[in-house]
Amino acid sequence: SPFPWHLWKEEMSTRMLGPRLQRVFKNYQAANKYRVPPEAGTRRGGARQMGLELLCQLKARLTVRTLHPGEGPFAAPEWRGILPERDLAEELGPLQTCAVVSSAGSLQKSGLGKEIDAHDAVLRFNAAPTIGYEHDVGSKTTVRLVNSQLMASKEQHFLDNPLYDSGVLVAWDPAPYAADLQEWYRSPDYPIFTQFRARRAQHPHQAAHILHPQLEWELWELIQENAAEAIQRNPPSSGLLGTVLMLSLCPLVHVYEYLPSRRQTDLCHYYEHFQDAACTLGAYHPLLFEKNLVRRMNRGLDADVFQHGRVTLPGLSTLNC
Ligand code: C5P
């Protein structure tokens, strides 16, 4: 790989990317699919924050919640009984420690399975399996964050693949910038709403939530404000959304292989053969800048990132801001 891990000891910039990823970055930066206004994310431009200050900014500004029954378009009759009455915190009960497991290829040969499973709750992403990978990623799945693209993909069999049966499902879809629920409901990126209802019909006893889309652009603004250059005008990756979700639920969060360890590889996912450095460094998502942010928020040792790919973050409820 042309990008040794030690680069993440400091701030990463797009200048450190290879020519292909730089080109992809410029294209996404120029496109503005979600109609982000030019002034967005410039509020505190230049005043980049560190550590606990940054976590306090997250706590003060982010709306981390799932949709409630009856709000906006979800008051329609076809949504009766579809959205959960209990919010995620009630659903999961009291938690002390939470693990967020990125799907990075560098989880291979990590031997982190036992450590990950020792957390009260484990969040996984999209199609990430545990069966056959227990030694490296563990076997517990408490929450699975799924994007709408996966939910709509024929190959993924979201409605009947048993991979999606364990844990609480949380679904998300990129909404237009500053859109209200009605606007988003009319034009989701992928058909999240029909797929969500279909899944609920086939699995009525599995808890399933939809992430409130307000979080996406609140988080995007924080990433942009804290970045030294103009970032992609697309929503953050599942990885950061899941991290923030767990920060809102747990007093202590460990994030695995989001900041890459010494095992860093171009292998996109630990469960596939596909190779692309963009999975780790970003293309569509402003992943490079998300990771800069997480690196600054990390309360753990650099050596823990290097050895284990482990980042340690205090939950939002523990912060005295
Ligand atoms: O690819 P997918 O979105 O399912 O992966 C889950 C998350 O893990 C990503 O959104 C990204 O934040 C993180 N990831 C990563 N490096 C990789 C693969 C995934 O940081 N190589």
Coordinates of C-alpha atoms and ligand atoms in Angstrom, one line a residue:
S1 CA 0.0 0.0 0.0
P2 CA 1.3 3.5 -0.8
F3 CA -0.1 4.9 2.4
P4 CA 1.8 3.7 5.5
W5 CA -0.2 3.9 8.7
H6 CA 2.2 6.4 10.2
L7 CA 0.6 9.0 8.1
W8 CA -2.4 9.0 10.4
K9 CA -0.1 9.9 13.3
E10 CA -0.8 13.4 11.9
E11 CA -3.5 15.0 10.0
M12 CA -4.1 13.5 6.5
S13 CA -4.7 15.7 3.5
T14 CA -5.7 14.9 0.0
R15 CA -2.2 15.8 -1.1
M16 CA -1.1 12.5 0.5
L17 CA -3.5 10.5 -1.8
G18 CA -2.3 8.8 -5.0
P19 CA -3.3 10.5 -8.3
R20 CA -6.3 8.3 -8.9
L21 CA -7.9 9.0 -5.5
Q22 CA -7.1 12.7 -5.9
R23 CA -9.0 12.7 -9.2
V24 CA -12.0 10.9 -7.6
F25 CA -11.9 13.3 -4.7
K26 CA -12.0 16.4 -7.0
N27 CA -14.9 14.9 -9.0
Y28 CA -17.0 14.3 -5.8
Q29 CA -16.0 17.7 -4.4
A30 CA -17.2 19.4 -7.6
A31 CA -20.5 17.4 -7.8
N32 CA -23.1 18.6 -5.4
K33 CA -25.8 15.9 -5.5
Y34 CA -27.4 16.8 -2.2
R35 CA -27.5 20.6 -2.8
V36 CA -25.2 21.7 0.0
P37 CA -25.2 25.6 0.0
P38 CA -21.7 27.2 -0.5
E39 CA -21.7 28.7 3.0
A40 CA -22.3 25.3 4.7
G41 CA -19.5 24.2 7.0
T42 CA -17.7 27.6 7.0
R43 CA -19.2 28.8 10.3
R44 CA -16.0 28.1 12.3
G45 CA -13.6 27.7 9.4
G46 CA -10.0 27.6 10.5
A47 CA -10.8 27.2 14.2
R48 CA -10.1 23.5 14.2
Q49 CA -10.7 21.8 17.5
M50 CA -9.0 19.1 19.4
G51 CA -9.8 16.3 21.8
L52 CA -12.4 16.9 24.4
E53 CA -13.4 20.2 22.9
L54 CA -14.3 18.4 19.7
L55 CA -16.3 15.7 21.6
C56 CA -18.2 18.6 23.4
Q57 CA -18.9 20.1 20.0
L58 CA -20.4 16.8 18.9
K59 CA -22.5 16.6 22.1
A60 CA -23.8 20.2 21.7
R61 CA -24.6 20.0 18.0
L62 CA -25.7 16.5 16.9
T63 CA -29.2 15.2 16.9
V64 CA -28.6 11.5 17.4
R65 CA -32.0 9.7 17.3
T66 CA -34.1 7.4 15.3
L67 CA -37.5 8.2 13.9
H68 CA -40.6 8.1 16.1
P69 CA -43.9 6.5 15.2
G70 CA -46.3 9.1 13.8
E71 CA -43.9 11.9 13.0
G72 CA -44.2 13.6 9.6
P73 CA -44.8 11.2 6.7
F74 CA -44.8 8.2 9.2
A75 CA -48.2 9.2 10.4
A76 CA -49.7 7.6 7.3
P77 CA -51.7 4.4 7.8
E78 CA -49.2 2.2 6.0
W79 CA -46.7 3.0 8.7
R80 CA -48.9 2.0 11.6
G81 CA -47.0 -0.4 13.8
I82 CA -43.9 -0.2 11.7
L83 CA -41.6 2.2 13.6
P84 CA -40.7 1.1 17.1
E85 CA -42.4 2.7 20.2
R86 CA -39.2 2.3 22.2
D87 CA -36.1 4.3 21.3
L88 CA -32.8 2.6 20.9
A89 CA -31.5 3.3 24.5
E90 CA -34.6 1.7 26.0
E91 CA -34.3 -1.2 23.6
L92 CA -30.7 -2.0 24.5
G93 CA -30.9 -1.2 28.2
P94 CA -28.1 0.1 30.3
L95 CA -24.6 -0.2 28.7
Q96 CA -21.1 0.3 29.9
T97 CA -18.9 -0.5 27.0
C98 CA -19.5 -0.6 23.3
A99 CA -17.5 -1.8 20.4
V100 CA -17.8 -0.4 16.8
V101 CA -16.3 -2.8 14.3
S102 CA -15.4 -1.3 11.0
S103 CA -15.5 -3.7 8.1
A104 CA -11.9 -3.0 7.0
G105 CA -9.7 -5.7 5.5
S106 CA -7.1 -5.0 8.2
L107 CA -9.3 -6.9 10.7
Q108 CA -8.0 -10.1 9.1
K109 CA -5.5 -11.8 11.4
S110 CA -6.3 -9.2 14.1
G111 CA -7.3 -11.8 16.7
L112 CA -9.6 -9.2 18.2
G113 CA -12.7 -11.4 18.5
K114 CA -12.6 -12.1 22.2
E115 CA -11.8 -8.4 23.0
I116 CA -14.7 -7.2 20.8
D117 CA -17.2 -9.7 22.3
A118 CA -16.3 -8.6 25.8
H119 CA -18.2 -5.3 25.2
D120 CA -21.8 -5.0 26.4
A121 CA -22.8 -4.0 22.9
V122 CA -21.2 -4.5 19.5
L123 CA -22.1 -2.5 16.4
R124 CA -21.5 -3.9 12.9
F125 CA -22.1 -2.5 9.5
N126 CA -24.0 -3.5 6.4
A127 CA -23.2 -7.1 5.2
A128 CA -20.3 -7.7 7.6
P129 CA -20.6 -11.4 8.8
T130 CA -19.3 -13.0 12.0
I131 CA -19.7 -16.7 11.0
G132 CA -16.3 -17.9 10.0
Y133 CA -14.5 -14.7 11.2
E134 CA -15.1 -15.1 15.0
H135 CA -11.4 -15.1 15.9
D136 CA -10.9 -11.7 14.3
V137 CA -14.2 -9.9 14.7
G138 CA -16.1 -11.7 17.4
S139 CA -19.6 -13.2 17.2
K140 CA -21.8 -10.8 19.1
T141 CA -24.0 -8.4 17.1
T142 CA -26.1 -6.0 19.1
V143 CA -26.7 -3.4 16.5
R144 CA -26.3 -3.5 12.7
L145 CA -26.3 -0.3 10.9
V146 CA -27.4 -0.8 7.3
N147 CA -27.4 1.7 4.4
S148 CA -30.3 2.0 1.9
Q149 CA -28.1 0.9 -1.0
L150 CA -27.5 -2.4 0.6
M151 CA -31.2 -2.7 1.6
A152 CA -32.2 -2.2 -2.0
S153 CA -29.5 -4.4 -3.6
K154 CA -30.8 -7.7 -5.1
E155 CA -27.6 -9.5 -4.4
Q156 CA -27.7 -8.8 -0.7
H157 CA -31.1 -10.4 -0.1
F158 CA -31.8 -8.0 2.7
L159 CA -35.3 -9.3 3.3
D160 CA -34.3 -13.0 3.9
N161 CA -30.6 -13.3 4.4
P162 CA -30.1 -14.7 8.0
L163 CA -27.1 -12.4 8.3
Y164 CA -29.5 -9.6 9.1
D165 CA -31.4 -11.5 11.8
S166 CA -29.2 -10.9 14.8
G167 CA -29.2 -7.6 16.7
V168 CA -31.3 -4.5 16.3
L169 CA -31.3 -3.1 12.8
V170 CA -30.7 0.6 12.2
A171 CA -31.3 1.8 8.6
W172 CA -30.1 5.0 7.1
D173 CA -30.3 6.8 3.7
P174 CA -28.6 10.0 2.5
A175 CA -31.2 12.9 2.6
P176 CA -30.8 16.1 0.6
Y177 CA -29.1 18.9 2.6
A178 CA -31.4 20.5 5.2
A179 CA -34.3 18.5 3.8
D180 CA -37.3 18.0 6.1
L181 CA -38.7 14.5 6.6
Q182 CA -41.4 15.1 3.8
E183 CA -38.8 16.0 1.2
W184 CA -36.6 13.1 2.1
Y185 CA -39.6 10.8 2.1
R186 CA -40.4 11.8 -1.4
S187 CA -36.9 11.4 -2.8
P188 CA -34.6 9.0 -0.8
D189 CA -31.4 8.0 -2.5
Y190 CA -32.5 4.3 -2.5
P191 CA -35.9 2.9 -1.6
I192 CA -35.3 2.7 2.1
F193 CA -38.9 3.1 3.1
T194 CA -40.4 0.3 1.0
Q195 CA -37.5 -2.0 1.9
F196 CA -37.9 -1.2 5.6
R197 CA -41.6 -2.0 5.6
A198 CA -41.0 -5.2 3.7
R199 CA -38.3 -6.3 6.2
R200 CA -40.6 -5.5 9.1
A201 CA -43.4 -7.5 7.6
Q202 CA -41.1 -10.6 7.2
H203 CA -39.5 -10.1 10.6
P204 CA -42.1 -8.6 12.9
H205 CA -40.2 -9.6 16.1
Q206 CA -36.9 -8.1 15.2
A207 CA -36.4 -4.5 16.4
A208 CA -35.6 -2.2 13.6
H209 CA -35.1 1.6 13.5
I210 CA -34.5 4.3 11.0
L211 CA -31.8 6.9 11.8
H212 CA -33.1 10.5 11.7
P213 CA -31.4 12.0 8.6
Q214 CA -30.7 15.3 10.4
L215 CA -27.6 13.7 11.9
E216 CA -25.9 13.3 8.5
W217 CA -25.6 16.9 7.6
E218 CA -25.0 18.1 11.2
L219 CA -22.1 15.7 11.3
W220 CA -21.0 16.8 7.8
E221 CA -20.8 20.4 8.9
L222 CA -18.7 19.5 11.9
I223 CA -16.3 17.5 9.6
Q224 CA -16.1 20.4 7.1
E225 CA -15.6 23.1 9.8
N226 CA -12.7 21.0 11.3
A227 CA -11.1 20.3 8.0
A228 CA -8.3 22.2 6.3
E229 CA -9.7 21.9 2.8
A230 CA -13.1 21.7 1.1
I231 CA -14.4 18.1 1.6
Q232 CA -16.7 15.9 -0.5
R233 CA -20.3 17.2 -0.3
N234 CA -21.7 13.8 0.5
P235 CA -22.9 12.4 3.8
P236 CA -20.4 10.8 6.2
S237 CA -19.7 7.1 6.0
S238 CA -21.6 4.5 8.0
G239 CA -18.5 4.1 10.1
L240 CA -18.7 7.6 11.6
L241 CA -22.5 7.5 11.9
G242 CA -22.3 4.2 13.8
T243 CA -19.5 5.6 16.0
V244 CA -21.6 8.7 16.9
L245 CA -24.7 6.5 17.5
M246 CA -22.7 4.4 20.0
L247 CA -21.2 7.6 21.6
S248 CA -24.8 8.6 22.3
L249 CA -25.6 5.3 23.9
C250 CA -22.5 4.2 25.8
P251 CA -20.1 5.7 28.4
L252 CA -17.1 4.0 26.8
V253 CA -16.7 3.2 23.1
H254 CA -13.9 1.4 21.3
V255 CA -13.7 1.7 17.5
Y256 CA -11.8 -1.1 15.7
E257 CA -9.8 -0.7 12.5
Y258 CA -11.4 2.6 11.5
L259 CA -8.0 4.3 12.1
P260 CA -6.0 1.6 10.4
S261 CA -3.5 -0.4 12.3
R262 CA -0.1 -1.8 11.2
R263 CA -2.2 -4.4 9.4
Q264 CA -3.5 -1.7 6.9
T265 CA -4.2 -3.2 3.5
D266 CA -5.9 -2.2 0.3
L267 CA -8.3 -5.1 1.0
C268 CA -11.7 -3.3 1.2
H269 CA -13.5 -5.7 3.6
Y270 CA -12.3 -8.5 5.8
Y271 CA -15.0 -10.7 4.2
E272 CA -14.4 -10.1 0.5
H273 CA -11.5 -10.2 -2.0
F274 CA -12.2 -6.8 -3.5
Q275 CA -9.2 -4.4 -3.2
D276 CA -9.4 -0.6 -3.3
A277 CA -7.6 1.9 -1.1
A278 CA -10.7 4.1 -1.5
C279 CA -12.4 2.0 1.1
T280 CA -9.9 3.1 3.7
L281 CA -9.2 6.6 2.4
G282 CA -12.5 7.7 0.9
A283 CA -14.0 8.5 -2.4
Y284 CA -17.7 9.2 -2.2
H285 CA -17.6 9.8 1.6
P286 CA -15.4 12.4 3.2
L287 CA -13.7 9.5 5.0
L288 CA -10.2 11.0 5.1
F289 CA -11.6 14.0 7.1
E290 CA -13.8 11.8 9.3
K291 CA -10.8 9.9 10.3
N292 CA -8.8 13.1 11.0
L293 CA -11.6 14.0 13.4
V294 CA -11.7 10.6 15.1
R295 CA -7.9 10.7 15.5
R296 CA -8.2 14.0 17.3
M297 CA -10.9 12.7 19.6
N298 CA -9.1 9.5 20.4
R299 CA -8.3 9.3 24.2
G300 CA -6.3 6.0 23.8
L301 CA -2.7 5.6 22.9
D302 CA -1.2 5.8 19.4
A303 CA 0.3 2.4 20.1
D304 CA -3.2 1.0 20.5
V305 CA -4.1 2.2 17.1
F306 CA -0.9 0.8 15.6
Q307 CA -1.1 -2.6 17.3
H308 CA -4.8 -3.2 17.5
G309 CA -6.5 -0.6 15.4
R310 CA -8.3 0.5 18.6
V311 CA -9.6 4.0 19.2
T312 CA -11.0 4.8 22.7
L313 CA -13.7 7.4 23.0
P314 CA -15.7 8.6 26.0
G315 CA -19.5 8.5 25.6
L316 CA -21.3 11.9 25.3
S317 CA -23.1 11.4 28.6
T318 CA -19.8 11.3 30.5
L319 CA -18.6 14.7 29.2
N320 CA -18.6 17.8 31.4
C321 CA -18.9 20.4 28.8
Ligands
C5P1 O1 -18.1 -0.6 3.4 P1 -19.0 -0.4 4.6 O2 -19.6 1.0 4.6 O3 -20.0 -1.5 4.8 O4 -18.0 -0.4 5.9 C1 -18.4 0.1 7.1 C2 -17.6 1.3 7.5 O5 -16.3 0.9 7.9 C3 -17.4 2.3 6.4 O6 -18.5 3.2 6.3 C4 -16.1 3.0 6.8 O7 -16.4 4.0 7.8 C5 -15.3 1.8 7.5 N1 -14.3 1.2 6.7 C6 -13.0 1.7 6.7 N2 -12.0 1.1 6.0 C7 -12.3 0.1 5.1 C8 -13.7 -0.4 5.1 C9 -14.6 0.2 5.9 O8 -12.7 2.6 7.5 N3 -11.4 -0.5 4.4

